mmCIF file of C-alpha atoms in Angstrom:
data_model
loop_
_atom_site.group_PDB
_atom_site.id
_atom_site.type_symbol
_atom_site.label_atom_id
_atom_site.label_comp_id
_atom_site.label_asym_id
_atom_site.label_seq_id
_atom_site.Cartn_x
_atom_site.Cartn_y
_atom_site.Cartn_z
ATOM 1 C CA MET A 1 0.364 -0.185 -0.366
ATOM 2 C CA VAL A 2 1.404 3.400 -1.224
ATOM 3 C CA ARG A 3 1.620 6.115 2.027
ATOM 4 C CA ARG A 4 -0.008 9.385 1.204
ATOM 5 C CA ILE A 5 1.693 11.827 1.553
ATOM 6 C CA VAL A 6 0.750 15.355 2.598
ATOM 7 C CA ILE A 7 2.379 18.854 3.063
ATOM 8 C CA THR A 8 1.492 20.246 6.684
ATOM 9 C CA GLY A 9 3.807 22.787 7.391
ATOM 10 C CA MET A 10 5.112 25.980 4.575
ATOM 11 C CA GLY A 11 7.404 28.528 5.425
ATOM 12 C CA ILE A 12 8.823 31.421 2.713
ATOM 13 C CA VAL A 13 12.191 33.741 2.760
ATOM 14 C CA SER A 14 11.270 35.632 -0.214
ATOM 15 C CA PRO A 15 12.226 39.621 -2.818
ATOM 16 C CA LEU A 16 8.350 39.492 -1.473
ATOM 17 C CA GLY A 17 8.986 39.138 1.541
ATOM 18 C CA CYS A 18 9.187 36.453 4.538
ATOM 19 C CA ASP A 19 5.798 35.715 5.448
ATOM 20 C CA THR A 20 3.837 33.217 3.402
ATOM 21 C CA ASP A 21 -0.064 34.902 3.910
ATOM 22 C CA THR A 22 2.238 38.542 2.635
ATOM 23 C CA VAL A 23 4.006 36.779 -0.188
ATOM 24 C CA TRP A 24 0.677 35.291 -1.943
ATOM 25 C CA ASN A 25 -1.198 38.000 -1.314
ATOM 26 C CA ALA A 26 1.533 39.945 -3.375
ATOM 27 C CA LEU A 27 1.448 37.051 -6.140
ATOM 28 C CA LEU A 28 -2.250 37.634 -6.373
ATOM 29 C CA ALA A 29 -1.526 41.848 -6.652
ATOM 30 C CA GLY A 30 0.563 41.051 -9.027
ATOM 31 C CA LYS A 31 3.591 43.115 -7.165
ATOM 32 C CA SER A 32 7.323 42.936 -8.522
ATOM 33 C CA GLY A 33 9.631 41.369 -5.689
ATOM 34 C CA ILE A 34 12.145 43.473 -7.722
ATOM 35 C CA SER A 35 14.193 46.638 -7.869
ATOM 36 C CA ALA A 36 17.918 48.148 -7.875
ATOM 37 C CA ILE A 37 20.630 46.034 -5.597
ATOM 38 C CA THR A 38 21.708 47.957 -3.247
ATOM 39 C CA LYS A 39 22.915 45.481 -1.620
ATOM 40 C CA TYR A 40 27.074 46.176 -3.485
ATOM 41 C CA ASP A 41 28.211 48.252 -5.436
ATOM 42 C CA ALA A 42 26.255 46.967 -8.805
ATOM 43 C CA SER A 43 27.410 50.665 -11.230
ATOM 44 C CA ALA A 44 30.401 48.502 -12.732
ATOM 45 C CA PHE A 45 28.136 45.750 -14.441
ATOM 46 C CA ARG A 46 25.875 44.409 -16.944
ATOM 47 C CA THR A 47 23.060 44.191 -13.954
ATOM 48 C CA ARG A 48 22.065 45.758 -11.348
ATOM 49 C CA ILE A 49 18.945 44.820 -10.503
ATOM 50 C CA GLY A 50 17.511 41.424 -9.167
ATOM 51 C CA GLY A 51 14.832 40.531 -5.995
ATOM 52 C CA CYS A 52 17.091 40.103 -3.345
ATOM 53 C CA VAL A 53 15.312 39.439 0.402
ATOM 54 C CA PRO A 54 13.857 42.675 1.936
ATOM 55 C CA ALA A 55 16.047 45.322 4.292
ATOM 56 C CA ASP A 56 14.503 44.140 7.661
ATOM 57 C CA PHE A 57 14.968 40.491 7.205
ATOM 58 C CA SER A 58 16.221 38.898 10.251
ATOM 59 C CA THR A 59 16.851 35.810 11.877
ATOM 60 C CA LYS A 60 16.334 36.827 15.937
ATOM 61 C CA GLU A 61 13.477 35.184 17.029
ATOM 62 C CA TYR A 62 14.835 31.828 15.880
ATOM 63 C CA ILE A 63 18.591 31.908 15.818
ATOM 64 C CA ASP A 64 21.438 32.262 18.593
ATOM 65 C CA PHE A 65 23.325 35.637 17.542
ATOM 66 C CA LYS A 66 26.447 33.353 18.719
ATOM 67 C CA GLU A 67 25.684 30.660 15.995
ATOM 68 C CA ASP A 68 23.836 33.552 13.060
ATOM 69 C CA LYS A 69 27.348 35.130 13.129
ATOM 70 C CA HIS A 70 28.931 31.694 12.119
ATOM 71 C CA LEU A 71 26.240 30.723 9.077
ATOM 72 C CA ASP A 72 26.047 31.905 5.376
ATOM 73 C CA ASP A 73 23.277 33.810 4.461
ATOM 74 C CA VAL A 74 21.957 30.315 2.731
ATOM 75 C CA SER A 75 21.391 28.779 5.428
ATOM 76 C CA ARG A 76 20.132 31.790 7.640
ATOM 77 C CA TYR A 77 17.028 31.892 4.897
ATOM 78 C CA ALA A 78 17.199 28.388 5.491
ATOM 79 C CA MET A 79 16.036 28.351 8.659
ATOM 80 C CA VAL A 80 13.464 31.334 9.217
ATOM 81 C CA ALA A 81 12.342 29.323 6.188
ATOM 82 C CA GLY A 82 11.761 26.334 8.621
ATOM 83 C CA CYS A 83 11.185 27.640 11.632
ATOM 84 C CA ARG A 84 8.363 29.378 10.583
ATOM 85 C CA ALA A 85 7.819 25.911 7.683
ATOM 86 C CA VAL A 86 7.790 24.255 12.072
ATOM 87 C CA ALA A 87 5.781 26.426 13.143
ATOM 88 C CA ASP A 88 3.060 26.294 10.982
ATOM 89 C CA SER A 89 2.416 22.215 11.052
ATOM 90 C CA GLY A 90 2.381 22.716 14.254
ATOM 91 C CA ILE A 91 4.529 19.245 15.160
ATOM 92 C CA ASP A 92 6.421 19.683 17.957
ATOM 93 C CA PHE A 93 9.415 17.254 16.888
ATOM 94 C CA SER A 94 10.526 16.988 20.846
ATOM 95 C CA ALA A 95 8.250 14.641 20.559
ATOM 96 C CA GLU A 96 8.765 12.361 17.687
ATOM 97 C CA ASP A 97 10.917 9.320 17.200
ATOM 98 C CA ALA A 98 13.834 11.405 15.918
ATOM 99 C CA TYR A 99 15.198 8.489 13.805
ATOM 100 C CA ARG A 100 12.257 8.397 11.064
ATOM 101 C CA CYS A 101 12.145 12.623 10.636
ATOM 102 C CA ALA A 102 14.601 14.374 8.605
ATOM 103 C CA ALA A 103 16.368 17.449 6.009
ATOM 104 C CA ILE A 104 15.668 17.386 2.827
ATOM 105 C CA ILE A 105 16.865 20.311 1.171
ATOM 106 C CA GLY A 106 18.275 21.624 -2.295
ATOM 107 C CA SER A 107 20.470 24.219 -3.282
ATOM 108 C CA GLY A 108 21.825 25.078 -6.123
ATOM 109 C CA VAL A 109 25.173 26.646 -5.070
ATOM 110 C CA GLY A 110 25.457 26.891 -1.456
ATOM 111 C CA GLY A 111 27.755 30.022 1.193
ATOM 112 C CA LEU A 112 28.674 31.530 -2.157
ATOM 113 C CA THR A 113 29.397 34.713 0.223
ATOM 114 C CA THR A 114 31.541 33.163 2.473
ATOM 115 C CA LEU A 115 33.388 32.059 -0.589
ATOM 116 C CA GLN A 116 32.978 35.879 -2.045
ATOM 117 C CA VAL A 117 34.268 36.884 1.345
ATOM 118 C CA GLN A 118 37.007 34.173 2.252
ATOM 119 C CA GLU A 119 39.300 34.684 -0.860
ATOM 120 C CA LYS A 120 39.218 38.871 -0.196
ATOM 121 C CA ARG A 121 40.928 37.466 2.907
ATOM 122 C CA TYR A 122 43.423 34.726 0.942
ATOM 123 C CA LEU A 123 44.759 37.703 -1.187
ATOM 124 C CA ASP A 124 44.580 40.643 1.137
ATOM 125 C CA LEU A 125 45.888 39.439 3.987
ATOM 126 C CA GLY A 126 46.614 34.685 3.507
ATOM 127 C CA PRO A 127 46.114 32.150 4.089
ATOM 128 C CA ALA A 128 47.052 32.398 8.592
ATOM 129 C CA LYS A 129 43.426 34.809 7.964
ATOM 130 C CA LEU A 130 41.705 32.742 6.523
ATOM 131 C CA SER A 131 37.841 32.083 8.622
ATOM 132 C CA PRO A 132 37.630 28.305 10.440
ATOM 133 C CA PHE A 133 34.019 28.548 9.797
ATOM 134 C CA THR A 134 34.717 28.586 6.193
ATOM 135 C CA ILE A 135 33.878 25.502 4.890
ATOM 136 C CA PRO A 136 31.364 24.550 7.030
ATOM 137 C CA GLN A 137 29.697 28.508 6.146
ATOM 138 C CA LEU A 138 30.296 27.438 2.616
ATOM 139 C CA ILE A 139 29.158 23.407 2.141
ATOM 140 C CA ALA A 140 25.782 23.389 0.088
ATOM 141 C CA ASN A 141 24.771 20.657 2.495
ATOM 142 C CA SER A 142 25.029 23.119 5.611
ATOM 143 C CA PRO A 143 21.296 23.739 5.465
ATOM 144 C CA ALA A 144 20.521 20.779 6.090
ATOM 145 C CA GLY A 145 21.932 20.483 8.340
ATOM 146 C CA ASN A 146 21.971 22.481 10.628
ATOM 147 C CA LEU A 147 17.523 22.609 10.108
ATOM 148 C CA SER A 148 18.085 19.432 11.310
ATOM 149 C CA ILE A 149 20.608 20.250 14.321
ATOM 150 C CA LYS A 150 17.667 22.650 15.295
ATOM 151 C CA PHE A 151 15.789 20.830 15.613
ATOM 152 C CA ASN A 152 16.660 17.387 16.190
ATOM 153 C CA LEU A 153 15.663 15.344 13.278
ATOM 154 C CA ARG A 154 18.336 12.328 13.373
ATOM 155 C CA GLY A 155 16.969 10.629 10.163
ATOM 156 C CA THR A 156 17.961 10.625 7.055
ATOM 157 C CA SER A 157 19.551 14.104 6.121
ATOM 158 C CA PHE A 158 21.681 15.446 2.777
ATOM 159 C CA ALA A 159 21.768 18.105 0.220
ATOM 160 C CA VAL A 160 20.910 18.352 -3.281
ATOM 161 C CA THR A 161 22.479 20.417 -6.205
ATOM 162 C CA SER A 162 21.361 20.568 -9.007
ATOM 163 C CA ALA A 163 21.733 23.899 -9.834
ATOM 164 C CA CYS A 164 18.561 24.513 -10.825
ATOM 165 C CA ALA A 165 16.096 21.907 -10.340
ATOM 166 C CA SER A 166 17.313 21.892 -7.119
ATOM 167 C CA ALA A 167 14.547 22.701 -4.726
ATOM 168 C CA GLY A 168 12.034 19.548 -7.053
ATOM 169 C CA HIS A 169 14.790 17.355 -6.554
ATOM 170 C CA ALA A 170 15.211 17.639 -2.481
ATOM 171 C CA ILE A 171 11.339 18.091 -2.375
ATOM 172 C CA ALA A 172 11.642 13.713 -4.763
ATOM 173 C CA SER A 173 14.015 12.912 -2.688
ATOM 174 C CA MET A 174 11.847 13.137 0.285
ATOM 175 C CA ILE A 175 8.411 11.900 -0.669
ATOM 176 C CA ASP A 176 10.509 8.755 -2.389
ATOM 177 C CA ALA A 177 11.789 7.811 1.994
ATOM 178 C CA ILE A 178 8.430 8.842 3.216
ATOM 179 C CA ARG A 179 6.990 5.991 0.519
ATOM 180 C CA LEU A 180 9.881 3.407 1.784
ATOM 181 C CA GLY A 181 8.908 3.839 5.616
ATOM 182 C CA LYS A 182 12.216 5.381 6.474
ATOM 183 C CA VAL A 183 10.516 8.430 7.505
ATOM 184 C CA ASP A 184 7.175 9.709 8.429
ATOM 185 C CA VAL A 185 8.204 13.271 8.793
ATOM 186 C CA GLY A 186 10.575 16.196 7.692
ATOM 187 C CA LEU A 187 10.986 19.233 6.345
ATOM 188 C CA THR A 188 12.668 19.890 2.525
ATOM 189 C CA GLY A 189 12.679 22.415 -0.110
ATOM 190 C CA GLY A 190 15.243 24.798 -1.324
ATOM 191 C CA SER A 191 18.050 27.271 -0.646
ATOM 192 C CA GLU A 192 19.986 30.145 -2.140
ATOM 193 C CA ALA A 193 21.456 33.453 -1.590
ATOM 194 C CA CYS A 194 23.732 34.317 -5.517
ATOM 195 C CA VAL A 195 22.658 38.525 -5.297
ATOM 196 C CA ILE A 196 26.153 38.311 -5.015
ATOM 197 C CA GLU A 197 29.032 40.713 -7.129
ATOM 198 C CA ILE A 198 31.200 36.325 -8.013
ATOM 199 C CA ALA A 199 27.818 34.937 -9.148
ATOM 200 C CA MET A 200 25.924 38.469 -10.139
ATOM 201 C CA GLY A 201 29.787 38.917 -12.288
ATOM 202 C CA SER A 202 29.861 35.658 -13.886
ATOM 203 C CA PHE A 203 25.621 35.381 -14.933
ATOM 204 C CA CYS A 204 26.390 38.436 -17.107
ATOM 205 C CA ALA A 205 29.139 37.189 -18.498
ATOM 206 C CA MET A 206 27.527 34.156 -19.665
ATOM 207 C CA ARG A 207 24.442 37.299 -21.412
ATOM 208 C CA ALA A 208 22.199 35.718 -19.557
ATOM 209 C CA MET A 209 20.170 37.889 -17.709
ATOM 210 C CA SER A 210 18.317 41.028 -18.592
ATOM 211 C CA GLU A 211 19.906 44.310 -18.058
ATOM 212 C CA ARG A 212 16.363 46.294 -17.811
ATOM 213 C CA ASN A 213 17.882 47.973 -15.770
ATOM 214 C CA ASP A 214 15.837 50.983 -15.914
ATOM 215 C CA ASP A 215 12.769 49.465 -15.152
ATOM 216 C CA PRO A 216 13.469 46.836 -12.735
ATOM 217 C CA GLU A 217 9.657 45.424 -12.219
ATOM 218 C CA HIS A 218 9.304 45.068 -15.575
ATOM 219 C CA ALA A 219 12.191 43.844 -16.659
ATOM 220 C CA SER A 220 11.124 39.868 -15.721
ATOM 221 C CA ARG A 221 9.698 39.276 -18.754
ATOM 222 C CA PRO A 222 8.179 35.491 -19.092
ATOM 223 C CA PHE A 223 6.713 34.025 -22.353
ATOM 224 C CA ASP A 224 7.012 37.731 -24.072
ATOM 225 C CA LYS A 225 8.569 38.477 -26.610
ATOM 226 C CA ASP A 226 10.113 40.881 -25.701
ATOM 227 C CA ARG A 227 11.995 39.524 -22.635
ATOM 228 C CA ASP A 228 15.614 39.962 -22.686
ATOM 229 C CA GLY A 229 16.652 36.508 -20.058
ATOM 230 C CA PHE A 230 16.008 35.865 -16.179
ATOM 231 C CA VAL A 231 16.671 37.771 -13.663
ATOM 232 C CA MET A 232 17.933 37.041 -10.327
ATOM 233 C CA GLY A 233 16.323 36.245 -6.953
ATOM 234 C CA GLU A 234 17.114 35.127 -3.256
ATOM 235 C CA GLY A 235 15.719 33.350 -0.438
ATOM 236 C CA ALA A 236 14.419 30.262 0.026
ATOM 237 C CA GLY A 237 10.951 28.204 1.059
ATOM 238 C CA ILE A 238 11.094 25.064 2.359
ATOM 239 C CA LEU A 239 7.568 22.428 3.529
ATOM 240 C CA VAL A 240 6.623 19.872 6.356
ATOM 241 C CA LEU A 241 6.082 16.434 4.336
ATOM 242 C CA GLU A 242 4.531 14.157 6.042
ATOM 243 C CA GLU A 243 2.447 10.968 6.005
ATOM 244 C CA LEU A 244 -0.892 11.261 5.752
ATOM 245 C CA GLU A 245 -1.425 8.816 9.045
ATOM 246 C CA HIS A 246 1.325 10.479 10.594
ATOM 247 C CA ALA A 247 -0.520 14.258 10.549
ATOM 248 C CA ARG A 248 -3.778 11.936 11.265
ATOM 249 C CA LYS A 249 -3.111 11.317 14.483
ATOM 250 C CA ARG A 250 -1.500 14.292 15.949
ATOM 251 C CA GLY A 251 -3.814 16.623 14.540
ATOM 252 C CA ALA A 252 -2.244 18.259 11.731
ATOM 253 C CA LYS A 253 -4.428 20.873 8.944
ATOM 254 C CA ILE A 254 -4.030 19.429 6.072
ATOM 255 C CA TYR A 255 -2.406 22.257 2.776
ATOM 256 C CA ALA A 256 -2.666 19.614 0.239
ATOM 257 C CA GLU A 257 -1.723 16.354 -1.106
ATOM 258 C CA ILE A 258 1.302 15.856 -2.924
ATOM 259 C CA LEU A 259 1.066 12.816 -6.007
ATOM 260 C CA GLY A 260 4.434 12.179 -7.356
ATOM 261 C CA TYR A 261 6.884 13.405 -9.342
ATOM 262 C CA GLY A 262 8.918 12.542 -12.605
ATOM 263 C CA THR A 263 12.494 13.720 -13.504
ATOM 264 C CA SER A 264 15.058 13.390 -16.551
ATOM 265 C CA SER A 265 18.263 14.922 -18.498
ATOM 266 C CA ASP A 266 18.391 16.151 -21.895
ATOM 267 C CA ALA A 267 21.874 15.012 -21.895
ATOM 268 C CA TYR A 268 21.665 17.655 -24.432
ATOM 269 C CA HIS A 269 24.026 21.356 -23.580
ATOM 270 C CA ILE A 270 25.298 21.948 -19.960
ATOM 271 C CA VAL A 271 23.589 25.606 -20.473
ATOM 272 C CA GLN A 272 20.746 25.798 -22.777
ATOM 273 C CA PRO A 273 18.201 23.222 -23.204
ATOM 274 C CA CYS A 274 17.095 21.320 -25.855
ATOM 275 C CA ALA A 275 14.881 22.855 -27.003
ATOM 276 C CA THR A 276 12.556 20.995 -29.025
ATOM 277 C CA GLY A 277 11.433 20.107 -24.923
ATOM 278 C CA GLU A 278 11.511 16.156 -25.333
ATOM 279 C CA GLY A 279 13.101 15.511 -22.137
ATOM 280 C CA ALA A 280 11.000 17.949 -19.653
ATOM 281 C CA ALA A 281 7.889 16.211 -21.318
ATOM 282 C CA HIS A 282 8.930 13.073 -20.267
ATOM 283 C CA ALA A 283 9.671 14.293 -16.881
ATOM 284 C CA ILE A 284 5.906 15.766 -17.014
ATOM 285 C CA LYS A 285 5.228 12.325 -18.289
ATOM 286 C CA GLU A 286 6.773 10.752 -15.849
ATOM 287 C CA ALA A 287 4.915 12.911 -12.920
ATOM 288 C CA LEU A 288 1.644 11.859 -14.588
ATOM 289 C CA GLU A 289 2.161 8.469 -14.084
ATOM 290 C CA ASP A 290 3.814 8.172 -10.501
ATOM 291 C CA ALA A 291 0.660 10.508 -9.339
ATOM 292 C CA LYS A 292 -1.924 7.765 -10.842
ATOM 293 C CA VAL A 293 -3.461 12.006 -13.058
ATOM 294 C CA ALA A 294 -4.350 12.197 -16.230
ATOM 295 C CA PRO A 295 -3.469 14.493 -19.010
ATOM 296 C CA GLU A 296 -5.955 16.271 -18.869
ATOM 297 C CA GLN A 297 -7.182 16.537 -14.998
ATOM 298 C CA ILE A 298 -3.826 18.536 -14.709
ATOM 299 C CA ASP A 299 -6.045 22.848 -13.763
ATOM 300 C CA TYR A 300 -2.617 24.085 -13.332
ATOM 301 C CA VAL A 301 0.468 24.499 -14.692
ATOM 302 C CA ASN A 302 3.581 26.434 -12.620
ATOM 303 C CA ALA A 303 5.721 27.199 -15.290
ATOM 304 C CA HIS A 304 9.445 27.416 -14.913
ATOM 305 C CA GLY A 305 9.500 29.950 -16.805
ATOM 306 C CA THR A 306 12.606 31.933 -16.329
ATOM 307 C CA ALA A 307 12.290 34.154 -19.235
ATOM 308 C CA THR A 308 15.167 33.202 -21.668
ATOM 309 C CA THR A 309 14.379 32.559 -25.050
ATOM 310 C CA LEU A 310 15.322 29.019 -25.527
ATOM 311 C CA GLY A 311 13.548 27.807 -22.227
ATOM 312 C CA ASP A 312 10.559 29.265 -22.616
ATOM 313 C CA ILE A 313 9.980 27.775 -25.724
ATOM 314 C CA ALA A 314 10.928 24.934 -24.909
ATOM 315 C CA GLU A 315 8.783 24.337 -21.946
ATOM 316 C CA THR A 316 5.760 26.088 -24.443
ATOM 317 C CA ASN A 317 6.778 22.507 -26.366
ATOM 318 C CA ALA A 318 6.895 20.212 -23.715
ATOM 319 C CA LEU A 319 3.362 20.860 -22.792
ATOM 320 C CA LYS A 320 2.057 20.736 -25.912
ATOM 321 C CA MET A 321 3.879 17.098 -26.180
ATOM 322 C CA VAL A 322 2.155 15.815 -22.903
ATOM 323 C CA PHE A 323 -1.510 17.535 -22.545
ATOM 324 C CA GLY A 324 -1.971 17.586 -26.504
ATOM 325 C CA ASP A 325 -5.119 19.715 -26.717
ATOM 326 C CA HIS A 326 -6.365 19.688 -23.676
ATOM 327 C CA ALA A 327 -2.148 22.421 -22.780
ATOM 328 C CA ARG A 328 -4.756 25.659 -24.409
ATOM 329 C CA ALA A 329 -7.225 24.113 -21.397
ATOM 330 C CA LEU A 330 -4.314 24.077 -18.608
ATOM 331 C CA ASN A 331 -3.887 27.822 -16.348
ATOM 332 C CA ILE A 332 -0.335 27.761 -16.613
ATOM 333 C CA SER A 333 1.587 31.165 -14.801
ATOM 334 C CA SER A 334 5.641 32.248 -13.988
ATOM 335 C CA THR A 335 5.373 33.664 -10.521
ATOM 336 C CA LYS A 336 8.755 34.295 -11.612
ATOM 337 C CA SER A 337 7.992 37.017 -13.278
ATOM 338 C CA MET A 338 7.140 38.704 -9.967
ATOM 339 C CA THR A 339 9.788 36.964 -7.524
ATOM 340 C CA GLY A 340 13.074 36.706 -9.692
ATOM 341 C CA HIS A 341 14.967 33.425 -10.455
ATOM 342 C CA LEU A 342 15.877 32.536 -6.782
ATOM 343 C CA LEU A 343 18.216 29.459 -8.963
ATOM 344 C CA GLY A 344 17.624 26.296 -6.422
ATOM 345 C CA ALA A 345 15.245 28.477 -4.349
ATOM 346 C CA SER A 346 12.898 28.414 -7.316
ATOM 347 C CA GLY A 347 11.450 24.907 -6.295
ATOM 348 C CA ALA A 348 11.051 25.080 -3.098
ATOM 349 C CA ILE A 349 9.197 28.517 -3.101
ATOM 350 C CA GLU A 350 7.254 27.204 -5.622
ATOM 351 C CA SER A 351 5.619 24.407 -4.055
ATOM 352 C CA ILE A 352 4.306 26.323 -1.547
ATOM 353 C CA PHE A 353 2.809 28.184 -4.722
ATOM 354 C CA SER A 354 1.303 25.124 -6.244
ATOM 355 C CA THR A 355 0.197 24.094 -3.239
ATOM 356 C CA LEU A 356 -1.839 27.349 -2.074
ATOM 357 C CA VAL A 357 -3.764 27.208 -5.973
ATOM 358 C CA VAL A 358 -5.218 24.153 -4.945
ATOM 359 C CA GLN A 359 -6.306 24.569 -1.802
ATOM 360 C CA ASN A 360 -7.406 28.351 -2.927
ATOM 361 C CA GLY A 361 -9.040 28.066 -6.234
ATOM 362 C CA VAL A 362 -7.146 31.683 -7.888
ATOM 363 C CA ILE A 363 -3.998 31.187 -10.383
ATOM 364 C CA PRO A 364 -1.053 33.793 -9.506
ATOM 365 C CA PRO A 365 -0.539 35.695 -13.422
ATOM 366 C CA THR A 366 2.756 35.992 -15.208
ATOM 367 C CA THR A 367 3.074 39.653 -15.009
ATOM 368 C CA ASN A 368 4.640 41.942 -17.390
ATOM 369 C CA LEU A 369 3.310 39.848 -20.268
ATOM 370 C CA ASP A 370 2.816 42.300 -22.827
ATOM 371 C CA THR A 371 3.401 41.166 -26.104
ATOM 372 C CA PRO A 372 3.593 37.083 -26.517
ATOM 373 C CA ASP A 373 5.912 35.222 -28.111
ATOM 374 C CA PRO A 374 4.334 34.332 -31.259
ATOM 375 C CA GLU A 375 6.486 30.625 -30.544
ATOM 376 C CA CYS A 376 4.434 30.450 -26.920
ATOM 377 C CA ASP A 377 1.061 30.230 -27.805
ATOM 378 C CA LEU A 378 -0.191 29.352 -24.813
ATOM 379 C CA ASN A 379 -2.442 30.313 -22.501
ATOM 380 C CA TYR A 380 -0.378 31.648 -19.819
ATOM 381 C CA THR A 381 -2.675 33.766 -17.148
ATOM 382 C CA PRO A 382 -0.688 37.842 -18.204
ATOM 383 C CA ASN A 383 -1.334 40.006 -15.584
ATOM 384 C CA GLN A 384 -4.034 39.408 -13.469
ATOM 385 C CA PRO A 385 -4.551 36.567 -11.329
ATOM 386 C CA VAL A 386 -8.981 34.379 -11.967
ATOM 387 C CA GLU A 387 -10.140 32.211 -10.278
ATOM 388 C CA ARG A 388 -10.536 28.766 -11.170
ATOM 389 C CA ALA A 389 -11.448 25.792 -9.123
ATOM 390 C CA CYS A 390 -7.261 23.656 -9.413
ATOM 391 C CA ASP A 391 -8.068 19.931 -7.883
ATOM 392 C CA TYR A 392 -3.916 19.582 -9.689
ATOM 393 C CA ALA A 393 -1.161 21.037 -10.083
ATOM 394 C CA ILE A 394 1.876 20.675 -11.720
ATOM 395 C CA SER A 395 5.259 22.657 -10.687
ATOM 396 C CA ASN A 396 8.511 21.735 -13.609
ATOM 397 C CA SER A 397 11.863 23.401 -12.315
ATOM 398 C CA PHE A 398 14.223 22.578 -15.010
ATOM 399 C CA GLY A 399 18.609 23.084 -14.764
ATOM 400 C CA PHE A 400 21.796 23.771 -15.493
ATOM 401 C CA GLY A 401 22.808 20.630 -16.675
ATOM 402 C CA GLY A 402 18.744 19.255 -18.315
ATOM 403 C CA HIS A 403 18.517 18.399 -15.236
ATOM 404 C CA ASN A 404 14.151 18.232 -15.270
ATOM 405 C CA VAL A 405 11.710 17.766 -12.370
ATOM 406 C CA SER A 406 8.071 18.422 -12.178
ATOM 407 C CA LEU A 407 6.361 17.645 -9.139
ATOM 408 C CA VAL A 408 1.857 17.245 -9.070
ATOM 409 C CA PHE A 409 -0.070 18.612 -6.485
ATOM 410 C CA GLY A 410 -4.013 17.374 -5.441
ATOM 411 C CA ARG A 411 -6.002 18.764 -3.753
ATOM 412 C CA PHE A 412 -6.445 16.609 -0.535
ATOM 413 C CA ARG A 413 -9.392 13.968 -0.384
ATOM 414 C CA ASP A 414 -10.395 11.711 2.681
#
């Protein structure tokens, strides 16, 4: 018998805020979290805009001051989102079997700020001045490790690093752990802290990001003919995934059910997606089969939709390949138009958004979609939210290296 898995808690740190209700309301209002970068001098960069965590972000309620000093932002974001998710779920981990509680967290690059700072210390002052906390701060598994320590989660704990598919793969790994009966409840999702010089400069060198610096709120334009690249974002999304009977026994509120996942690799190019969308289509098909949901039952797709020319077209092709005529009956949206692209954390916050769509029956829009690309000719829910009963939703995440993952969410039914 397949163990059913439900979502019982959610926490978020994002350019739109650090409270799930606040962020959800901002999405439905079409609010942008993209602005001019002020956390460093961006004047020499081709791209000078990003989706930054709000300036009033604070760890005070969640992390001891001494501990906080030795964390990179990638762990700070994960810790705050994780603490909020645990509080939201109402779970008391001290009353649980610690070896049946888990933490699986994705990150595309880990503690890049630490790497940048310590590299400068090395060049300026020599190796003797490097911090002894350098490695534990920058390693990509630091968010998972710190959350495990915080809540005494002694079951499986590890990081997933698959670029922009990292959080999706982390969630898929937690699904497997619960289904196999090794875990009853766990924290999963992703965290990223890449709005810093080394990351922004490197993506600028690739000419991958929007250079609409004078109009940041309209810079992220998925599926729009005038898009000119993605906008970097930062933050974290953490979900509490729980085996259904375990959740019932403790009287947990249930947001939605997570029904299945699918994965694949394009095996095509280290940064470009396969233009036909074949690899992405395979992941979506596999997710539907795993969830035992027919294509025509899907109401909503939270698209990967980064606003890159090749990526948006490839995803459109994949959706047509999987859904056929039903593709035009779908509501699709890219919430990256408002949050920017949180790289390894994107699949986590977008899983939260997909969960809220299923729960609330409202589709957030794709903002800045004024002139649709002729090759992107599906219903991307342009500029205004749409009320629509949603029984099943899909969230797509596709990463450099050709990594593809799709997750299926369903309205919870006893």
